PDB file of C-alpha atoms in Angstrom:
ATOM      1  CA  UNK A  16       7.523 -13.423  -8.617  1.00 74.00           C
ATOM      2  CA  UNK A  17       7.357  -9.612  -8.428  1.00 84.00           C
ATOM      3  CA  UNK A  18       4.361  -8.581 -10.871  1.00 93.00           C
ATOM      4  CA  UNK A  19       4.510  -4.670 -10.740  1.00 96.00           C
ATOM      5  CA  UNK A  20       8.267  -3.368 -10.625  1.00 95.00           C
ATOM      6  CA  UNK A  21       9.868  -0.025 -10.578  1.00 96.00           C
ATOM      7  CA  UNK A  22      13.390  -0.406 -11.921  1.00 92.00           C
ATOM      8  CA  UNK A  23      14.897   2.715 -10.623  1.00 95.00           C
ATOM      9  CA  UNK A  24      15.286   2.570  -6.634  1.00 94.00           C
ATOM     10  CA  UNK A  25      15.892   6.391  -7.021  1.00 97.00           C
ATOM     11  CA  UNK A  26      15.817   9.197  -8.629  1.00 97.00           C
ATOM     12  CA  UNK A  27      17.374  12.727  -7.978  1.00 98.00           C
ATOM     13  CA  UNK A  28      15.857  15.965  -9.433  1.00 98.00           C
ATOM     14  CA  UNK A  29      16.075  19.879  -9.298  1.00 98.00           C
ATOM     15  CA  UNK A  30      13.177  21.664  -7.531  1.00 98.00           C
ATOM     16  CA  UNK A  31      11.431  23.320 -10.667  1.00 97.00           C
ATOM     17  CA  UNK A  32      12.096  20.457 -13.507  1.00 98.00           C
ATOM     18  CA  UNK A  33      10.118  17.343 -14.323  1.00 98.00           C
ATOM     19  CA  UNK A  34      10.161  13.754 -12.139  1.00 98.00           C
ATOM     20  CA  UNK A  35       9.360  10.711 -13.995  1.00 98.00           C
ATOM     21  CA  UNK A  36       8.389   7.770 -12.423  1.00 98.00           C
ATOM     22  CA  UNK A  37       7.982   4.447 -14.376  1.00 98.00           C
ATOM     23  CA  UNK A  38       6.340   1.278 -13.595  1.00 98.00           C
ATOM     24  CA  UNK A  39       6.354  -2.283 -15.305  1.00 97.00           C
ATOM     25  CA  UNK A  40       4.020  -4.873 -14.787  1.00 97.00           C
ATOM     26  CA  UNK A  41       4.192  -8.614 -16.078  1.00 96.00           C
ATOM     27  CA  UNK A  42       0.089  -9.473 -14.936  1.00 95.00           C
ATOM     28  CA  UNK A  43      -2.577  -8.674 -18.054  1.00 95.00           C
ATOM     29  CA  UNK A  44      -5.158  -8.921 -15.593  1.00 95.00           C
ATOM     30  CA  UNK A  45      -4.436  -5.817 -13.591  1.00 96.00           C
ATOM     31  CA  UNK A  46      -7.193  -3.182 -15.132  1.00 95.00           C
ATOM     32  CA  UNK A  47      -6.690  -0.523 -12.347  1.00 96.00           C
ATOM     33  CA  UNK A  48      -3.671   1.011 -11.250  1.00 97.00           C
ATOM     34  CA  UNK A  49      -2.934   3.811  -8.635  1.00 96.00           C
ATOM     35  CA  UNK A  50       0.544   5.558  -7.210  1.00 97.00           C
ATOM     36  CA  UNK A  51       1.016   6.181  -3.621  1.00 96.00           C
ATOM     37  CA  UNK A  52       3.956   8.554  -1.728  1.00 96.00           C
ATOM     38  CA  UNK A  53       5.437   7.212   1.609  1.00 94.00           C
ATOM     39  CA  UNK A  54       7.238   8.163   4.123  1.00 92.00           C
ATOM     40  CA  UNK A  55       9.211   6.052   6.463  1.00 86.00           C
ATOM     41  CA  UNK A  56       6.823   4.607   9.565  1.00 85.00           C
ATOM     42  CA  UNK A  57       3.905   6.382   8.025  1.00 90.00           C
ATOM     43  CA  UNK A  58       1.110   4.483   6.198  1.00 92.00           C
ATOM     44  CA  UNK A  59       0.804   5.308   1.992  1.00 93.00           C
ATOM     45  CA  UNK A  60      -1.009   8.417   0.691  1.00 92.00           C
ATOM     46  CA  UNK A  61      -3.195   8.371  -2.688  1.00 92.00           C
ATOM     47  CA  UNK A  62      -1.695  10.790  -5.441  1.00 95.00           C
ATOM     48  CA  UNK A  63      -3.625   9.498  -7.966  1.00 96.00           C
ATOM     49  CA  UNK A  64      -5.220   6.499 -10.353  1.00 95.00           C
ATOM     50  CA  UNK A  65      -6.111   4.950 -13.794  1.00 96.00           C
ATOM     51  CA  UNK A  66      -7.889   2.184 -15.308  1.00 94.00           C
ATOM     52  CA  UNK A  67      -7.036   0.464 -18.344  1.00 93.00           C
ATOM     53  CA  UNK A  68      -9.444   2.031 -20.421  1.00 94.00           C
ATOM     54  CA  UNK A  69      -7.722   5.523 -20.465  1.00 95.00           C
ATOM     55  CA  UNK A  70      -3.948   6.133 -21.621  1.00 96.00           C
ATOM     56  CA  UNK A  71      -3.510   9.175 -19.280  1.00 97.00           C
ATOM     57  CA  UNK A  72      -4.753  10.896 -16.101  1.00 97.00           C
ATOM     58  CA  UNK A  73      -4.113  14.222 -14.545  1.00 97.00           C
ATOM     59  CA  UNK A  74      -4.470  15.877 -11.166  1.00 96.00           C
ATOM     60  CA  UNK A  75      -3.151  19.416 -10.329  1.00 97.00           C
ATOM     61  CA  UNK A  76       1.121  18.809 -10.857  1.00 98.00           C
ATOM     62  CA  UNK A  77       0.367  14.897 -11.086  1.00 98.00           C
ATOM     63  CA  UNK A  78      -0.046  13.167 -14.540  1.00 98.00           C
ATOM     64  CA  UNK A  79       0.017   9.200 -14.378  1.00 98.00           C
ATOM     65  CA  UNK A  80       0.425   7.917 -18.104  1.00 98.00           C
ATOM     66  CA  UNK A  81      -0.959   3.958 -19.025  1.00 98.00           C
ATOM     67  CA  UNK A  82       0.882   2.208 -21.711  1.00 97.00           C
ATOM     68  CA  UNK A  83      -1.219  -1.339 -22.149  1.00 96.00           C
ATOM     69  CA  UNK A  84       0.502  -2.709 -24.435  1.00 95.00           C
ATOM     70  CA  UNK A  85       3.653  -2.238 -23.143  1.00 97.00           C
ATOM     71  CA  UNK A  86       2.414  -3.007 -19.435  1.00 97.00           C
ATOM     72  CA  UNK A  87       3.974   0.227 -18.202  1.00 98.00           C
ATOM     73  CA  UNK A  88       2.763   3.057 -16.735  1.00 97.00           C
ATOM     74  CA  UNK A  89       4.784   6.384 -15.336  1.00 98.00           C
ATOM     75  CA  UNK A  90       3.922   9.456 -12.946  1.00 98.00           C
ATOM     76  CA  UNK A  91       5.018  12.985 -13.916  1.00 98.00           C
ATOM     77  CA  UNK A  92       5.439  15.210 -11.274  1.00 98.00           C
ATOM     78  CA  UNK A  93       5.472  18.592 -12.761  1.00 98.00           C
ATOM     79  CA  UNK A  94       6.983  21.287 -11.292  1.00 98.00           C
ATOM     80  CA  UNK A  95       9.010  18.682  -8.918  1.00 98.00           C
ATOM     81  CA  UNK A  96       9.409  20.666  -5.057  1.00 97.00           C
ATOM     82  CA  UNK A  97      11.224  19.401  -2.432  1.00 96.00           C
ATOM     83  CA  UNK A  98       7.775  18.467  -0.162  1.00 96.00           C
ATOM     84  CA  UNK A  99       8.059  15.727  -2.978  1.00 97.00           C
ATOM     85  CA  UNK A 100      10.870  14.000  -1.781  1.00 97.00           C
ATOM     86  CA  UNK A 101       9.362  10.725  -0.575  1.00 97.00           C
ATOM     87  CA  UNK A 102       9.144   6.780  -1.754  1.00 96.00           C
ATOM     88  CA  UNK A 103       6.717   6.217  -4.766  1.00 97.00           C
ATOM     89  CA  UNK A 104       4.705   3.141  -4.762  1.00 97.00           C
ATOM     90  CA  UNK A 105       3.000   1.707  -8.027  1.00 97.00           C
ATOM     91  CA  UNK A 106       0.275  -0.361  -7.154  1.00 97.00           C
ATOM     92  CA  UNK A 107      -2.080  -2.487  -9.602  1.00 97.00           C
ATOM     93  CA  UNK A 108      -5.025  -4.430  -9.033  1.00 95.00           C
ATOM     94  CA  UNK A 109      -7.505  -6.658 -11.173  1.00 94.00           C
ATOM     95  CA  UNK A 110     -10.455  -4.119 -10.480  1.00 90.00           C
ATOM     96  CA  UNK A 111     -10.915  -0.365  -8.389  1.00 86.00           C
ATOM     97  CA  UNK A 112     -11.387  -1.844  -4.749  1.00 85.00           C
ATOM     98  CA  UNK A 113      -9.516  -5.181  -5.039  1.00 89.00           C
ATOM     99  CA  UNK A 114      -6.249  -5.870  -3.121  1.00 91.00           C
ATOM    100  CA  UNK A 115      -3.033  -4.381  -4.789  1.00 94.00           C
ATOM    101  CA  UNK A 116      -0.087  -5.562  -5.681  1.00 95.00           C
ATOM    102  CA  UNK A 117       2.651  -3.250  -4.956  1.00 96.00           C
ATOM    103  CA  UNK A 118       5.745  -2.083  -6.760  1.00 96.00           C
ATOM    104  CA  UNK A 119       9.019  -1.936  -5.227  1.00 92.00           C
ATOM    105  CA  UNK A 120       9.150   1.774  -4.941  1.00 95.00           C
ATOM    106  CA  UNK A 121      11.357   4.424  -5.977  1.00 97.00           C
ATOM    107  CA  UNK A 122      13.000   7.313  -4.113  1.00 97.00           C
ATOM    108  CA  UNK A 123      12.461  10.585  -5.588  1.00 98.00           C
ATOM    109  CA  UNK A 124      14.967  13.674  -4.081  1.00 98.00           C
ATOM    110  CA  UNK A 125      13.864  16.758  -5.242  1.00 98.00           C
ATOM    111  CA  UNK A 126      17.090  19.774  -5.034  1.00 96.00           C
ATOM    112  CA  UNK A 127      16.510  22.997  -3.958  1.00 93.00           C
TER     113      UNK A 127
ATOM    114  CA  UNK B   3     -12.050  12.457   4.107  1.00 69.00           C
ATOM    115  CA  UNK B   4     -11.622   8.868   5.454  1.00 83.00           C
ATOM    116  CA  UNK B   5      -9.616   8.073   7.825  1.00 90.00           C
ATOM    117  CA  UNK B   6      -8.260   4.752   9.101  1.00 95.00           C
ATOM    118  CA  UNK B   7      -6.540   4.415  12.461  1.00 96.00           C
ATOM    119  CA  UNK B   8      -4.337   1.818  13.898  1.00 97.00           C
ATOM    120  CA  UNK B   9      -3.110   0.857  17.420  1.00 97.00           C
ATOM    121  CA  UNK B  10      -0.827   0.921  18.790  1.00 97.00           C
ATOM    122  CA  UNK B  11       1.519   2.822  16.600  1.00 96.00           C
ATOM    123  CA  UNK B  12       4.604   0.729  17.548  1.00 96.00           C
ATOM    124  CA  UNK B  13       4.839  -1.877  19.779  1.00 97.00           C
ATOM    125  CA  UNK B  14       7.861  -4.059  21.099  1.00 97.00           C
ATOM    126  CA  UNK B  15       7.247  -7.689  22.430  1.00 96.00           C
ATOM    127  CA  UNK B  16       9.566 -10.892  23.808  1.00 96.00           C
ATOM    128  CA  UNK B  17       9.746 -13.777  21.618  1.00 97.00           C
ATOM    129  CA  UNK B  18       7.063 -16.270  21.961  1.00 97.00           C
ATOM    130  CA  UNK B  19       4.384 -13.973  22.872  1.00 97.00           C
ATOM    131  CA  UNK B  20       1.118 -12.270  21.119  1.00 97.00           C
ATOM    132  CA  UNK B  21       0.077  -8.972  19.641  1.00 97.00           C
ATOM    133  CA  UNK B  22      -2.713  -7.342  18.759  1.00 97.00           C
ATOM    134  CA  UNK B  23      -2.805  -4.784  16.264  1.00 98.00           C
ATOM    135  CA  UNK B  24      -6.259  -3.020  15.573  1.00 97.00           C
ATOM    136  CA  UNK B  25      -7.346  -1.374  12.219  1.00 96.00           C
ATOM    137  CA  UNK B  26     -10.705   1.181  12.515  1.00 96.00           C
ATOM    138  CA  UNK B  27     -12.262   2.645  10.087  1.00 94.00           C
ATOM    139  CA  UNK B  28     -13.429   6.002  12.140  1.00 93.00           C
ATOM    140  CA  UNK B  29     -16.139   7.970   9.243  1.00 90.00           C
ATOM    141  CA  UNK B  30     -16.881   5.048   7.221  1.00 90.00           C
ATOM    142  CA  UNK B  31     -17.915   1.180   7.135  1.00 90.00           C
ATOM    143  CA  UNK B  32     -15.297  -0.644   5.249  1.00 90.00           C
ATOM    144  CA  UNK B  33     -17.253  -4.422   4.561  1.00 85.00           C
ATOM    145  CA  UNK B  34     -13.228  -5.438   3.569  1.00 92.00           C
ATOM    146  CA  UNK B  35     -10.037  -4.572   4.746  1.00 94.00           C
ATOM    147  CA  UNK B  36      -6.641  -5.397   3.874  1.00 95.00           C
ATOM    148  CA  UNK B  37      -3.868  -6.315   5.940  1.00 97.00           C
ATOM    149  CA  UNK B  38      -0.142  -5.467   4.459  1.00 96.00           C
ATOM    150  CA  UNK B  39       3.485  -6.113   5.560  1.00 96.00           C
ATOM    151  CA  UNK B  40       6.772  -3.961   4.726  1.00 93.00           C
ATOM    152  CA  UNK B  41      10.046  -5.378   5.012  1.00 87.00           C
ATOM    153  CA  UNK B  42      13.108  -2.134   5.779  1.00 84.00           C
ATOM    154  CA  UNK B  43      13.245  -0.919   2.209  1.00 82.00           C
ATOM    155  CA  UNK B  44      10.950  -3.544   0.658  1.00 87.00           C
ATOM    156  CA  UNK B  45       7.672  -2.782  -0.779  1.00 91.00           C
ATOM    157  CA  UNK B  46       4.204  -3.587   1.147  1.00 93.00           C
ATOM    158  CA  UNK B  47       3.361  -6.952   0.875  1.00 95.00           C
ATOM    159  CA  UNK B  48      -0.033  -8.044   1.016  1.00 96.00           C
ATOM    160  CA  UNK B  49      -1.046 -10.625   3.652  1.00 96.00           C
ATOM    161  CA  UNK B  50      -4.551 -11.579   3.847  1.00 96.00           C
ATOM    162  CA  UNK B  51      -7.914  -9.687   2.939  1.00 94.00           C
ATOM    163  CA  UNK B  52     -10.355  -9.477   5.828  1.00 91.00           C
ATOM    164  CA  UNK B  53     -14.028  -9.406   4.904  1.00 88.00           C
ATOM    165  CA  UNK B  54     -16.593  -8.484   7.667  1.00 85.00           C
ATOM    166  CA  UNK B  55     -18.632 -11.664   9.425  1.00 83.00           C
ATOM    167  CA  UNK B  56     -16.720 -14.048   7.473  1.00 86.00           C
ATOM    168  CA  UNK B  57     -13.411 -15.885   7.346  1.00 89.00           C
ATOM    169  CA  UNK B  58     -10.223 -13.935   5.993  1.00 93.00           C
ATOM    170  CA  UNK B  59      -8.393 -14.879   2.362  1.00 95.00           C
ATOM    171  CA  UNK B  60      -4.773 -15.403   3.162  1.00 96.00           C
ATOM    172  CA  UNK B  61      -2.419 -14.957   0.635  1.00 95.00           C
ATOM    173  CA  UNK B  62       0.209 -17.797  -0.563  1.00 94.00           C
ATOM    174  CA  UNK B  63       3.085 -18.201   2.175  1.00 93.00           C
ATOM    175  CA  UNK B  64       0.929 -16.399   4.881  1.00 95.00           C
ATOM    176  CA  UNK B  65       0.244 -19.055   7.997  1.00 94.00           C
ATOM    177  CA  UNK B  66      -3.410 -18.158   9.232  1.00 93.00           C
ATOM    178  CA  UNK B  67      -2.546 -19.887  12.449  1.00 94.00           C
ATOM    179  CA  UNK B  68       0.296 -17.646  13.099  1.00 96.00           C
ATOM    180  CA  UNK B  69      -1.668 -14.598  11.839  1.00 97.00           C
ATOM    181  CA  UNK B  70      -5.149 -14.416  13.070  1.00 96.00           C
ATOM    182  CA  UNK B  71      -7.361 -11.849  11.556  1.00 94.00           C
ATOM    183  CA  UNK B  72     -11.137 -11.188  13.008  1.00 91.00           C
ATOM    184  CA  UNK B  73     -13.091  -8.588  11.266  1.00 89.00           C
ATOM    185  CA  UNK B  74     -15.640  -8.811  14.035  1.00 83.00           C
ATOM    186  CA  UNK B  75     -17.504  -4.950  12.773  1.00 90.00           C
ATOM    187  CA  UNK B  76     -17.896  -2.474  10.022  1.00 90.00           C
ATOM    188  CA  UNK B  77     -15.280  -0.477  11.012  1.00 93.00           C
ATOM    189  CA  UNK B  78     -13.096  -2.879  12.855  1.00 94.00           C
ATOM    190  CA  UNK B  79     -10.117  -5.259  12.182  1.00 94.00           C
ATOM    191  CA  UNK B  80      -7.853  -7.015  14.348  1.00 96.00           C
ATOM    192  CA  UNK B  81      -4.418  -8.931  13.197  1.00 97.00           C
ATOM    193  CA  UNK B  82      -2.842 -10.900  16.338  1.00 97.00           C
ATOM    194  CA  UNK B  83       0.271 -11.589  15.680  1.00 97.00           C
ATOM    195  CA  UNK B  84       0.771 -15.466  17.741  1.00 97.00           C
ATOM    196  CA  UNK B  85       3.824 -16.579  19.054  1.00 96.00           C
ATOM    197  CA  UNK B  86       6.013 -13.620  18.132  1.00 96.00           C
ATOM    198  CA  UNK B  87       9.178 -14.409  16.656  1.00 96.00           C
ATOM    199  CA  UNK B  88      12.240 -11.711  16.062  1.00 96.00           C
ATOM    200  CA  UNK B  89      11.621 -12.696  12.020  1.00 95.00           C
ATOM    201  CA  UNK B  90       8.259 -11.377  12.460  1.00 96.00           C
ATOM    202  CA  UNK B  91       9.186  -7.860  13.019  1.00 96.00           C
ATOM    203  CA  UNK B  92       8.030  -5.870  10.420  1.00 95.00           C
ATOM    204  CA  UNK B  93       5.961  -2.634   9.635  1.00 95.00           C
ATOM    205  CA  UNK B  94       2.273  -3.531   9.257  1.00 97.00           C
ATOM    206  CA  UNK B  95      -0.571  -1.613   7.005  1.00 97.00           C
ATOM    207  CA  UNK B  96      -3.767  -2.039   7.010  1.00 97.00           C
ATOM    208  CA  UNK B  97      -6.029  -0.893   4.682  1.00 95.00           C
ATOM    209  CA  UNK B  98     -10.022  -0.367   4.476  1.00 94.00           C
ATOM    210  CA  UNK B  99     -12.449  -0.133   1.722  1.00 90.00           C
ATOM    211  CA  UNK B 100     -14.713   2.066   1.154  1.00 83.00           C
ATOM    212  CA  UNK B 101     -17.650   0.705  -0.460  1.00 73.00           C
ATOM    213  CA  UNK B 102     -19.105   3.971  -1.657  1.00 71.00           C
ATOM    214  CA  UNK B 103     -16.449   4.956  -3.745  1.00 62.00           C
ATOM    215  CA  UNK B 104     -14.449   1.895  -3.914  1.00 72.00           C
ATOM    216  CA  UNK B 105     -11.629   3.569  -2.670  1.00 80.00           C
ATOM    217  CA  UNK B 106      -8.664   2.219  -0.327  1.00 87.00           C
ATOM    218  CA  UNK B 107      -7.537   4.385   2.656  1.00 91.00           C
ATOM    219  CA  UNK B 108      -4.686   2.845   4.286  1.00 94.00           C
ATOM    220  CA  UNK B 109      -3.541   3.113   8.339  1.00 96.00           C
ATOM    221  CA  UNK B 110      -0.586   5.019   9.620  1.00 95.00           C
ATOM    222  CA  UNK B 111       0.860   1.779  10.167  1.00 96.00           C
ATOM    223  CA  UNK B 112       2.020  -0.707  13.529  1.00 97.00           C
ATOM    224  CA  UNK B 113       5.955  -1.026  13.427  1.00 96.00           C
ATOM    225  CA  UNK B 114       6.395  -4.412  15.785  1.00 97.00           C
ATOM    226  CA  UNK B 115       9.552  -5.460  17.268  1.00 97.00           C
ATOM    227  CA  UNK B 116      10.424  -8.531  18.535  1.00 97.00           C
ATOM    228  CA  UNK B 117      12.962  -9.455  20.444  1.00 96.00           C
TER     229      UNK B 117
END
């Protein structure tokens, strides 16, 4: 039963344009929800997180939007450069410090 | 920032044998720490949640016998890995809390090999 899924296994993108990564999840009691880059053999790094009781977050080029209703959520990665090519996790959890469930990731290649 | 360490960074064992993998939190105390798996091109899978001086949660399908976590310290974790089988090579996380911000900092990760 995968409860946080990412439906695209990858995505390709010129350097310069916008990268959207989405996120579904089926569990109403995830309330936090964060999205991690990866490389292979290498443990996840934090980009960024929201809880359920805003709609949108932003950090420097990173924007992570929160759709409740819908259960979705997507990162925007804006301008997209090629040090961004890398495996996106979403990751949800019932509260900020509980265990996460991860998504299923999604590979983002950024073009010169 | 924080930083969590693991060792050894890769590690290949015979079948039937045991591993230790450590998990340190090295500039903070982390009262909980998480323990994750990842499958080639899966996503991280999480295993059990190790609380300091007290018994570890492990999730559904996770055999505690086979998988023995001991969170002995603030800033320390262990997962032996008993009776190593070629199945159970995998890439293993660990992650620890911070309880000061509430924030997770994970490990560079153990990749185990069995064979």
């Amino acid at each position: 039963d995968q409860q946080v899924k990412q439906n695209s296994p990858s995505l390709s993108v010129q350097e310069g344009r916008i990268s959207i990564l989405n996120c579904d999840y089926t569990n109403s009691m995830f309330d936090y929800f964060l999205w991690y880059k990866k490389y292979p053999a290498e443990g996840p790094t934090f980009l960024i997180s929201i809880s359920s009781i805003k709609d949108k977050n932003e950090d420097g080029r990173f924007t992570v939007f929160l759709n409740k209703s819908a259960k979705h959520l997507s990162l925007h990665i804006v301008p997209s450069q090629p040090g961004d090519s890398a495996v996106y996790f979403c990751a949800a959890s019932k509260s900020s410090g509980d265990k996460l469930t991860f998504g299923t990731g999604t590979r983002l290649a950024v073009r010169p | 920032g924080a930083v969590v360490s693991q060792h050894p960074s890769w590690v290949i064992c015979k079948s039937g044998t045991s591993v230790k993998i450590e998990c340190r939190s090295l500039d903070f105390q982390a009262t909980t720490m998480f323990w994750y798996r990842q499958f080639p091109k899966q996503s991280l899978m999480l295993m059990a949640t190790s609380n300091e001086g007290s018994k570890a949660t492990y999730e559904q399908g996770v055999e505690k016998d086979k998988f023995l976590i001991n969170h002995a310290s603030l800033t320390l974790s262990t997962l032996t890995v008993t009776s190593a089988h070629p199945e159970d090579s995998s890439f293993y996380i660990c992650s620890a809390l911070d309880r000061r911000g509430y924030e997770q900092y994970f490990g560079p990760g153990t990749r185990l090999t069995v064979t």
